[in-house]
CSV table of C-alpha atoms in Angstrom, one decimal:
chain,number,residue,atom,x,y,z
T,1138,MET,CA,-143.2,-74.1,19.1
T,1139,LYS,CA,-138.7,-73.4,17.9
T,1140,ALA,CA,-137.7,-69.4,19.0
T,1141,ILE,CA,-136.4,-69.3,15.3
T,1142,ASP,CA,-140.3,-70.0,14.3
T,1143,LEU,CA,-141.2,-67.1,16.7
T,1144,GLU,CA,-138.0,-64.4,15.5
T,1145,LEU,CA,-140.5,-65.2,12.2
T,1146,LEU,CA,-143.4,-64.2,13.5
T,1147,MET,CA,-142.1,-61.1,14.6
T,1148,LYS,CA,-140.5,-60.2,11.3
T,1149,SER,CA,-143.6,-60.7,9.6
T,1150,ALA,CA,-145.2,-58.6,12.3
T,1151,ILE,CA,-143.3,-56.0,12.1
T,1152,GLY,CA,-143.3,-55.8,8.0
T,1153,GLY,CA,-147.0,-54.9,8.7
T,1154,ASP,CA,-148.8,-58.8,8.5
T,1155,LYS,CA,-151.5,-58.4,11.3
T,1156,ALA,CA,-152.1,-62.5,11.0
T,1157,ALA,CA,-148.3,-63.5,12.2
T,1158,TYR,CA,-148.9,-60.5,14.5
T,1159,THR,CA,-152.0,-62.8,16.0
T,1160,LYS,CA,-150.1,-65.7,15.5
T,1161,LEU,CA,-147.0,-64.4,17.3
T,1162,LEU,CA,-149.1,-62.8,20.7
T,1163,ASP,CA,-151.0,-66.3,20.5
T,1164,GLN,CA,-148.1,-68.3,20.4
T,1165,LEU,CA,-146.1,-65.9,23.3
T,1166,THR,CA,-149.5,-66.3,25.8
T,1167,PRO,CA,-148.9,-69.6,27.1
T,1168,ILE,CA,-145.1,-68.8,27.2
T,1169,LEU,CA,-145.1,-65.6,29.5
T,1170,LEU,CA,-148.7,-67.0,32.2
T,1171,ARG,CA,-146.3,-69.4,32.4
T,1172,PHE,CA,-143.2,-66.7,33.4
T,1173,ILE,CA,-145.2,-65.2,35.2
T,1174,SER,CA,-147.3,-67.4,36.9
T,1175,LYS,CA,-143.8,-68.1,38.8
T,1176,LYS,CA,-143.7,-65.5,40.9
T,1177,VAL,CA,-147.7,-64.6,41.0
T,1178,LYS,CA,-149.9,-67.3,42.5
T,1179,SER,CA,-153.2,-65.9,41.4
T,1180,LEU,CA,-154.4,-66.4,38.0
T,1181,ASP,CA,-156.4,-63.6,37.8
T,1182,ALA,CA,-153.2,-61.4,39.0
T,1183,ALA,CA,-151.6,-63.7,35.9
T,1184,GLU,CA,-153.6,-62.6,33.8
T,1185,ASP,CA,-153.7,-58.7,34.2
T,1186,ILE,CA,-149.6,-58.8,34.0
T,1187,LEU,CA,-149.8,-61.5,30.9
T,1188,GLN,CA,-152.2,-58.3,29.3
T,1189,GLU,CA,-149.2,-55.5,30.6
T,1190,VAL,CA,-146.8,-57.7,28.7
T,1191,LEU,CA,-148.5,-57.6,25.9
T,1192,ILE,CA,-149.2,-54.2,25.3
T,1193,SER,CA,-145.5,-53.2,26.6
T,1194,ILE,CA,-145.0,-55.5,23.3
T,1195,HIS,CA,-146.9,-53.6,20.7
T,1196,LYS,CA,-145.6,-50.6,21.9
T,1197,ALA,CA,-141.8,-51.7,22.3
T,1198,ARG,CA,-141.8,-53.8,18.5
T,1199,HIS,CA,-139.6,-51.0,16.8
T,1200,THR,CA,-137.1,-51.8,18.9
T,1201,TYR,CA,-136.5,-55.3,18.5
T,1202,ASP,CA,-133.4,-56.0,16.1
T,1203,GLY,CA,-134.7,-58.8,13.9
T,1204,LYS,CA,-131.2,-59.5,13.5
T,1205,ARG,CA,-131.3,-61.2,17.5
T,1206,PRO,CA,-133.0,-63.8,19.2
T,1207,LEU,CA,-137.0,-62.7,19.8
T,1208,MET,CA,-136.3,-64.3,23.5
T,1209,PRO,CA,-134.1,-62.5,25.3
T,1210,TRP,CA,-136.1,-59.3,24.3
T,1211,VAL,CA,-139.6,-61.0,25.6
T,1212,TYR,CA,-138.0,-62.5,28.3
T,1213,ALA,CA,-136.7,-58.2,28.8
T,1214,ILE,CA,-139.9,-57.0,28.2
T,1215,ALA,CA,-141.6,-59.2,30.9
T,1216,LYS,CA,-139.5,-59.1,33.7
T,1217,PHE,CA,-139.9,-55.4,33.7
T,1218,ARG,CA,-143.4,-55.5,33.9
T,1219,LEU,CA,-144.0,-58.4,36.4
T,1220,SER,CA,-141.6,-55.6,38.9
T,1221,ASP,CA,-143.7,-53.2,38.3
T,1222,HIS,CA,-146.3,-55.0,39.4
T,1223,LEU,CA,-145.2,-56.3,42.8
T,1224,ARG,CA,-143.6,-52.8,43.1
T,1225,GLN,CA,-147.0,-51.6,43.1
T,1226,LEU,CA,-148.0,-53.9,44.9
T,1227,TYR,CA,-145.8,-54.1,47.9
T,1228,GLY,CA,-146.7,-49.9,47.5
T,1229,LYS,CA,-150.1,-51.0,48.3
T,1230,ALA,CA,-149.4,-53.6,51.0
T,1231,VAL,CA,-148.1,-49.8,52.9
T,1232,GLU,CA,-151.0,-47.3,51.7
T,1233,VAL,CA,-153.5,-49.4,52.5
T,1234,ASN,CA,-157.4,-48.0,51.9
T,1235,ILE,CA,-159.9,-48.7,54.5
T,1236,GLU,CA,-162.7,-48.4,52.7
T,1237,ASP,CA,-161.2,-51.8,50.7
T,1238,PHE,CA,-161.6,-53.8,54.9
T,1239,SER,CA,-165.1,-52.5,56.0
T,1240,ASP,CA,-166.0,-56.5,56.0
T,1241,ILE,CA,-163.6,-56.6,59.3
T,1242,GLU,CA,-166.0,-55.6,61.6
T,1243,ASP,CA,-167.9,-58.4,60.0
T,1244,LEU,CA,-166.0,-60.8,61.3
T,1245,ASN,CA,-167.6,-64.1,62.6
T,1246,VAL,CA,-165.2,-64.0,65.5
T,1247,THR,CA,-166.8,-67.5,67.1
T,1248,ASN,CA,-166.0,-69.7,64.1
T,1249,SER,CA,-162.4,-68.4,64.3
T,1250,LEU,CA,-162.2,-68.7,67.9
T,1251,SER,CA,-160.6,-72.0,67.1
T,1252,PHE,CA,-157.9,-71.2,64.3
T,1253,TYR,CA,-157.2,-68.6,66.4
T,1254,GLU,CA,-156.5,-71.1,68.6
T,1255,SER,CA,-153.8,-72.6,66.3
T,1256,ILE,CA,-151.7,-70.3,65.5
T,1257,ARG,CA,-152.3,-67.9,68.9
T,1258,SER,CA,-148.1,-68.1,69.8
T,1259,LYS,CA,-147.3,-66.8,66.2
T,1260,VAL,CA,-149.6,-63.2,66.9
T,1261,LYS,CA,-147.9,-63.6,69.9
T,1262,ASN,CA,-144.6,-62.6,67.5
T,1263,LEU,CA,-145.9,-60.0,65.9
T,1264,SER,CA,-145.7,-56.7,66.1
T,1265,GLY,CA,-146.4,-53.1,68.4
T,1266,LYS,CA,-150.3,-53.7,68.9
T,1267,GLN,CA,-151.0,-55.9,66.4
T,1268,PRO,CA,-151.2,-59.2,69.0
T,1269,ILE,CA,-153.6,-57.3,71.8
T,1270,ILE,CA,-156.1,-56.5,68.9
T,1271,LEU,CA,-156.0,-60.1,67.2
T,1272,GLU,CA,-156.7,-60.7,70.5
T,1273,LEU,CA,-159.2,-58.3,71.8
T,1274,MET,CA,-161.1,-58.9,68.1
T,1275,HIS,CA,-160.7,-62.5,68.1
T,1276,GLU,CA,-160.3,-64.2,71.3
T,1277,GLN,CA,-162.7,-62.0,73.2
T,1278,GLY,CA,-165.3,-61.0,70.6
T,1279,PHE,CA,-164.7,-57.0,71.0
T,1280,THR,CA,-165.8,-55.6,67.8
T,1281,THR,CA,-163.2,-52.8,66.0
T,1282,LYS,CA,-165.3,-49.8,67.2
T,1283,GLU,CA,-164.8,-51.1,70.2
T,1284,VAL,CA,-160.7,-52.0,70.8
T,1285,ALA,CA,-160.5,-48.6,69.3
T,1286,ALA,CA,-162.2,-47.5,72.2
T,1287,LYS,CA,-160.2,-50.0,74.8
T,1288,LEU,CA,-157.2,-49.1,73.6
T,1289,GLY,CA,-157.3,-45.2,72.6
T,1290,MET,CA,-156.9,-45.9,68.9
T,1291,LYS,CA,-159.2,-44.7,66.2
T,1292,GLU,CA,-160.5,-46.9,64.8
T,1293,SER,CA,-159.2,-46.6,61.5
T,1294,ALA,CA,-155.8,-47.3,63.0
T,1295,VAL,CA,-157.0,-50.6,64.1
T,1296,LYS,CA,-158.6,-51.5,61.1
T,1297,VAL,CA,-154.8,-50.6,59.6
T,1298,ALA,CA,-153.3,-52.9,62.1
T,1299,ALA,CA,-155.5,-55.7,61.8
T,1300,HIS,CA,-154.7,-56.1,58.3
T,1301,ARG,CA,-151.0,-56.0,58.2
T,1302,ALA,CA,-151.4,-58.9,61.1
T,1303,TYR,CA,-153.7,-60.6,58.4
T,1304,LYS,CA,-151.1,-60.4,56.0
T,1305,VAL,CA,-148.2,-61.0,57.8
T,1306,LEU,CA,-149.9,-64.1,59.3
T,1307,ARG,CA,-150.8,-64.8,55.7
T,1308,LYS,CA,-147.3,-65.0,54.7
T,1309,LYS,CA,-146.0,-66.8,57.6
T,1310,LEU,CA,-148.7,-69.6,57.5
T,1311,SER,CA,-148.2,-69.9,54.2
T,1312,ALA,CA,-144.1,-69.9,54.8
M,860,MET,CA,-160.8,-57.4,28.8
M,861,LYS,CA,-160.0,-61.6,27.3
M,862,THR,CA,-156.4,-62.3,26.6
M,863,SER,CA,-157.6,-63.4,22.6
M,864,GLU,CA,-159.2,-59.7,22.4
M,865,LEU,CA,-156.7,-57.7,23.8
M,866,ILE,CA,-154.7,-59.7,21.1
M,867,GLU,CA,-157.3,-59.1,18.6
M,868,ASN,CA,-157.1,-54.9,18.7
M,869,LEU,CA,-153.3,-55.1,19.2
M,870,SER,CA,-152.8,-56.8,15.4
M,871,SER,CA,-155.5,-54.7,14.3
M,872,GLU,CA,-153.8,-51.5,15.6
M,873,SER,CA,-150.7,-52.7,14.3
M,874,SER,CA,-148.5,-51.2,11.1
M,875,THR,CA,-145.6,-51.6,9.6
M,876,VAL,CA,-142.2,-50.3,12.3
M,877,LYS,CA,-138.7,-49.2,11.5
M,878,PHE,CA,-136.2,-51.1,13.9
M,879,GLN,CA,-133.8,-47.9,14.9
M,880,ASN,CA,-130.3,-49.0,14.6
M,881,PRO,CA,-128.5,-48.1,18.4
M,882,ALA,CA,-125.2,-46.8,16.4
M,883,ILE,CA,-127.3,-44.8,13.7
M,884,LEU,CA,-129.2,-43.2,17.4
M,885,PHE,CA,-125.8,-42.5,18.7
M,886,ILE,CA,-123.8,-41.2,15.3
M,887,LYS,CA,-127.1,-38.4,15.0
M,888,TRP,CA,-126.8,-37.7,19.4
M,889,VAL,CA,-123.3,-36.7,18.8
M,890,ALA,CA,-123.3,-34.8,15.9
M,891,LEU,CA,-126.1,-32.6,16.3
M,892,SER,CA,-124.3,-32.4,19.9
M,893,VAL,CA,-120.7,-30.9,18.2
M,894,VAL,CA,-122.7,-28.8,16.7
M,895,TYR,CA,-125.0,-27.5,19.2
M,896,LEU,CA,-121.4,-27.0,21.2
M,897,ALA,CA,-119.3,-25.5,18.7
M,898,LEU,CA,-122.1,-23.1,18.2
M,899,MET,CA,-122.3,-22.3,22.4
M,900,LEU,CA,-118.7,-22.3,22.4
M,901,LEU,CA,-118.7,-19.1,19.7
M,902,VAL,CA,-121.3,-17.6,22.0
M,903,PHE,CA,-119.0,-18.2,25.2
M,904,GLY,CA,-115.7,-17.6,23.6
M,905,ILE,CA,-112.6,-19.6,23.7
M,906,ARG,CA,-110.2,-19.4,26.2
M,907,PRO,CA,-107.7,-17.0,25.1
M,908,ASP,CA,-104.5,-19.4,26.2
M,909,VAL,CA,-106.6,-23.1,24.7
M,910,LEU,CA,-103.8,-22.8,22.0
M,911,TYR,CA,-101.0,-23.0,24.8
M,912,LYS,CA,-103.4,-25.1,26.8
M,913,LEU,CA,-103.3,-27.4,24.1
M,914,GLN,CA,-100.1,-28.9,24.2
M,915,THR,CA,-100.5,-29.5,27.8
M,916,ALA,CA,-100.0,-32.8,28.8
M,917,LEU,CA,-102.6,-33.9,31.4
M,918,PHE,CA,-105.0,-31.2,29.7
M,919,ILE,CA,-105.2,-33.2,26.7
M,920,ALA,CA,-105.1,-35.9,28.6
M,921,GLU,CA,-108.8,-34.8,31.2
M,922,LEU,CA,-110.1,-33.8,28.3
M,923,ALA,CA,-109.5,-36.6,26.4
M,924,SER,CA,-110.7,-38.6,28.9
M,925,LEU,CA,-113.8,-36.3,30.1
M,926,LEU,CA,-114.6,-36.8,26.1
M,927,LEU,CA,-114.2,-40.4,26.5
M,928,ILE,CA,-116.5,-40.8,29.8
M,929,ALA,CA,-119.4,-39.0,27.6
M,930,LEU,CA,-119.6,-41.1,24.8
M,931,THR,CA,-119.1,-44.7,26.4
M,932,VAL,CA,-121.7,-43.3,28.7
M,933,GLY,CA,-123.6,-42.3,25.3
M,934,VAL,CA,-123.7,-45.8,24.4
M,935,ALA,CA,-124.4,-46.5,27.2
M,936,ALA,CA,-127.2,-44.8,28.1
M,937,ILE,CA,-128.2,-45.5,24.2
M,938,ILE,CA,-128.4,-49.8,24.7
M,939,LEU,CA,-130.4,-49.8,28.0
M,940,SER,CA,-133.2,-47.5,25.8
M,941,TYR,CA,-133.9,-51.0,24.2
M,942,PRO,CA,-135.8,-53.4,26.0
M,943,ASP,CA,-132.8,-56.6,26.1
M,944,ALA,CA,-129.9,-53.5,26.5
M,945,TYR,CA,-129.8,-54.2,22.7
M,946,GLN,CA,-128.0,-58.0,24.1
M,947,LYS,CA,-125.0,-56.0,24.9
M,948,ARG,CA,-125.4,-54.8,28.0
M,949,TYR,CA,-121.5,-55.8,29.0
M,950,LEU,CA,-121.3,-52.0,26.4
M,951,ILE,CA,-122.6,-50.4,30.5
M,952,PHE,CA,-119.5,-51.1,31.4
M,953,LEU,CA,-117.5,-49.5,29.0
M,954,PRO,CA,-117.5,-45.9,31.0
M,955,ILE,CA,-115.2,-47.4,33.7
M,956,ILE,CA,-111.9,-47.5,31.6
M,957,PRO,CA,-112.0,-43.7,30.4
M,958,ALA,CA,-113.1,-42.5,34.3
M,959,ILE,CA,-110.5,-44.4,35.8
M,960,ALA,CA,-107.9,-42.5,33.5
M,961,PHE,CA,-110.3,-39.3,33.8
M,962,VAL,CA,-109.2,-39.5,37.9
M,963,ILE,CA,-106.2,-40.7,38.0
M,964,THR,CA,-105.4,-37.6,35.9
M,965,LEU,CA,-107.2,-35.3,37.9
M,966,PHE,CA,-105.2,-36.8,40.8
M,967,PHE,CA,-101.6,-35.7,38.6
M,968,GLU,CA,-103.3,-32.1,37.9
M,969,VAL,CA,-104.1,-31.6,41.7
M,970,GLN,CA,-100.3,-32.5,42.3
M,971,THR,CA,-98.8,-30.7,40.1
M,972,GLN,CA,-100.8,-27.0,41.5
M,973,VAL,CA,-99.4,-28.4,45.0
M,974,ALA,CA,-96.1,-27.6,43.4
M,975,THR,CA,-96.9,-25.2,41.9
M,976,PRO,CA,-100.7,-22.8,42.9
M,977,VAL,CA,-102.3,-21.4,40.4
M,978,GLN,CA,-104.9,-18.1,41.6
M,979,ASN,CA,-107.9,-18.0,39.5
M,980,GLU,CA,-111.2,-15.9,39.4
M,981,GLN,CA,-113.7,-18.2,40.5
M,982,HIS,CA,-117.7,-18.3,40.2
M,983,MET,CA,-118.9,-21.2,41.8
M,984,LEU,CA,-122.1,-20.9,40.8
M,985,GLY,CA,-121.3,-19.1,37.2
M,986,CYS,CA,-119.4,-22.3,36.0
M,987,PHE,CA,-122.0,-24.7,37.9
M,988,LEU,CA,-124.7,-22.4,34.8
M,989,CYS,CA,-122.6,-22.5,32.3
M,990,ILE,CA,-122.5,-26.2,32.0
M,991,CYS,CA,-126.3,-26.5,32.5
M,992,ILE,CA,-126.7,-24.3,30.0
M,993,LEU,CA,-124.0,-25.9,27.5
M,994,ALA,CA,-125.8,-29.5,28.8
M,995,LEU,CA,-128.9,-28.5,27.9
M,996,GLY,CA,-128.3,-29.8,23.9
M,997,PRO,CA,-127.1,-33.1,24.1
M,998,ALA,CA,-129.7,-33.9,27.4
M,999,PHE,CA,-132.8,-32.8,25.4
M,1000,LEU,CA,-131.1,-34.7,21.9
M,1001,LEU,CA,-130.5,-38.0,24.1
M,1002,PHE,CA,-133.5,-38.1,26.2
M,1003,LYS,CA,-135.5,-37.1,23.2
M,1004,GLN,CA,-134.1,-40.4,21.5
M,1005,LEU,CA,-134.7,-42.9,24.7
M,1006,MET,CA,-138.2,-42.0,25.4
M,1007,GLN,CA,-138.9,-42.8,22.0
M,1008,ASN,CA,-137.4,-46.6,22.6
M,1009,ALA,CA,-138.6,-48.7,25.4
M,1010,SER,CA,-135.8,-49.1,28.3
M,1011,THR,CA,-136.2,-51.9,31.1
M,1012,SER,CA,-133.7,-49.6,33.3
M,1013,PRO,CA,-135.0,-46.2,33.4
M,1014,ARG,CA,-133.2,-45.0,36.1
M,1015,LEU,CA,-129.9,-46.4,35.2
M,1016,ALA,CA,-130.1,-45.2,31.5
M,1017,SER,CA,-131.5,-41.2,32.9
M,1018,ALA,CA,-128.5,-41.5,35.2
M,1019,MET,CA,-126.2,-42.1,32.4
M,1020,ALA,CA,-127.5,-39.8,29.2
M,1021,VAL,CA,-127.5,-37.0,32.2
M,1022,LEU,CA,-123.7,-38.1,32.9
M,1023,ALA,CA,-123.1,-38.4,29.0
M,1024,ALA,CA,-124.7,-34.6,28.4
M,1025,PHE,CA,-123.0,-33.1,31.8
M,1026,SER,CA,-119.9,-34.3,30.6
M,1027,LEU,CA,-120.0,-32.6,27.3
M,1028,GLY,CA,-120.9,-29.8,29.0
M,1029,ALA,CA,-118.2,-29.7,31.5
M,1030,LEU,CA,-115.9,-30.2,28.5
M,1031,THR,CA,-116.5,-27.3,26.3
M,1032,ILE,CA,-115.9,-24.9,29.5
M,1033,ARG,CA,-112.9,-26.4,29.8
M,1034,LEU,CA,-112.7,-24.4,26.3
M,1035,SER,CA,-114.4,-21.7,26.7
M,1036,GLU,CA,-113.2,-20.4,30.5
M,1037,LYS,CA,-109.5,-19.9,31.6
M,1038,VAL,CA,-109.9,-21.0,35.1
M,1039,ASP,CA,-107.6,-23.6,36.1
M,1040,SER,CA,-107.4,-24.0,39.8
M,1041,MET,CA,-108.0,-27.7,40.2
M,1042,MET,CA,-110.0,-27.0,43.2
M,1043,HIS,CA,-112.5,-24.9,42.3
M,1044,ILE,CA,-112.6,-27.7,38.8
M,1045,ILE,CA,-113.2,-30.7,40.3
M,1046,GLY,CA,-115.7,-29.0,43.4
M,1047,ALA,CA,-117.7,-26.5,40.8
M,1048,HIS,CA,-117.5,-28.8,37.9
M,1049,TYR,CA,-117.1,-32.1,38.1
M,1050,LEU,CA,-118.9,-32.6,41.9
M,1051,PRO,CA,-121.9,-31.6,40.8
M,1052,LEU,CA,-121.9,-34.0,37.7
M,1053,LEU,CA,-121.8,-36.6,40.0
M,1054,PHE,CA,-124.7,-35.2,41.6
M,1055,LEU,CA,-126.6,-34.4,38.6
M,1056,THR,CA,-126.4,-38.2,37.5
M,1057,VAL,CA,-128.2,-38.8,40.9
M,1058,ILE,CA,-130.8,-37.1,40.5
M,1059,GLY,CA,-130.7,-38.7,37.0
M,1060,LEU,CA,-131.0,-41.7,38.1
M,1061,LEU,CA,-134.1,-41.0,40.9
M,1062,ALA,CA,-135.9,-39.0,38.2
M,1063,GLY,CA,-135.9,-42.1,35.4
M,1064,ARG,CA,-138.4,-43.8,36.2
M,1065,LYS,CA,-140.6,-40.5,35.5
M,1066,LEU,CA,-138.8,-39.5,32.8
M,1067,LEU,CA,-138.4,-42.5,30.6
M,1068,LYS,CA,-141.6,-43.9,31.6
M,1069,TRP,CA,-143.5,-45.9,28.9
């Protein structure tokens, strides 16, 4: 569908035409999803952001001037909500909730040993106590409780450090 | 919720909406602010030597450039309250010209006073509070309009709104207070403007959340 058709639909929508509004949002959905997916790999996250963008378009529709092109207005909203999402994601990476990582203790250390061997050099380059924590957990098979006791740390601190290390490693490996 | 369900819900909620033209928002803001400031000027009183001062080129240049800053920054704030900056983002750079003129004027005013020093009664905090009271009306009016829109640059829009409102406050106090010491005017009137603009910038995301 051409941009001009979308503008016509938007004009009808702000005039109260519900069918035109449904059609407009339906037409915008794949365009926005493509735009969001360029920055967000997870399909679920992209879908969440898409819904946020659609709600924002709905809330802000009174700020669209029918005499101007629609797509710069739509993309400005999409970009704003996408930045919001990425900012929140970054914030969460700093404020880690330990309840979310209770499964770390149950990791199958033996199976991960061979994989650990292949990424040993990258582990060594991690900062602070992260390399020793991963080494104790994945090479020597200690539990987080035992690692905590060995290093004089709280168990939760070990879990958080391990989680952060995994994130850094994931980033390095996918780069 | 599936996206298709959301679209259905949004469509069923939709009704006719009226577009708010930025020019009309700006005119409304200016008109109401002028009324408020005129009333406040009556309360605070006009400086007794206002007619004499209005014949001084540097004083007029200072007020004119400050007024232009307030107006252009007001335009920028309103433009920034539209998601796409009304597709006229270049307007946010308008305040640069009067800002340069303002700084040059202040420089010449300071130079003049170095040659012939002026002694005035000075009350730093009092001036600052007066400017805050004077700026309250324009700030309230402008933020009310910005909050009804949907800014995708909330920090910048908020900073601009604070600067616009407090510039009007600072301008009005120059017409009310018989103080001409430039050191005092810069220190107690104009520097706090910058400080408050930074606060506006920091609070923007919360103030203009939508």
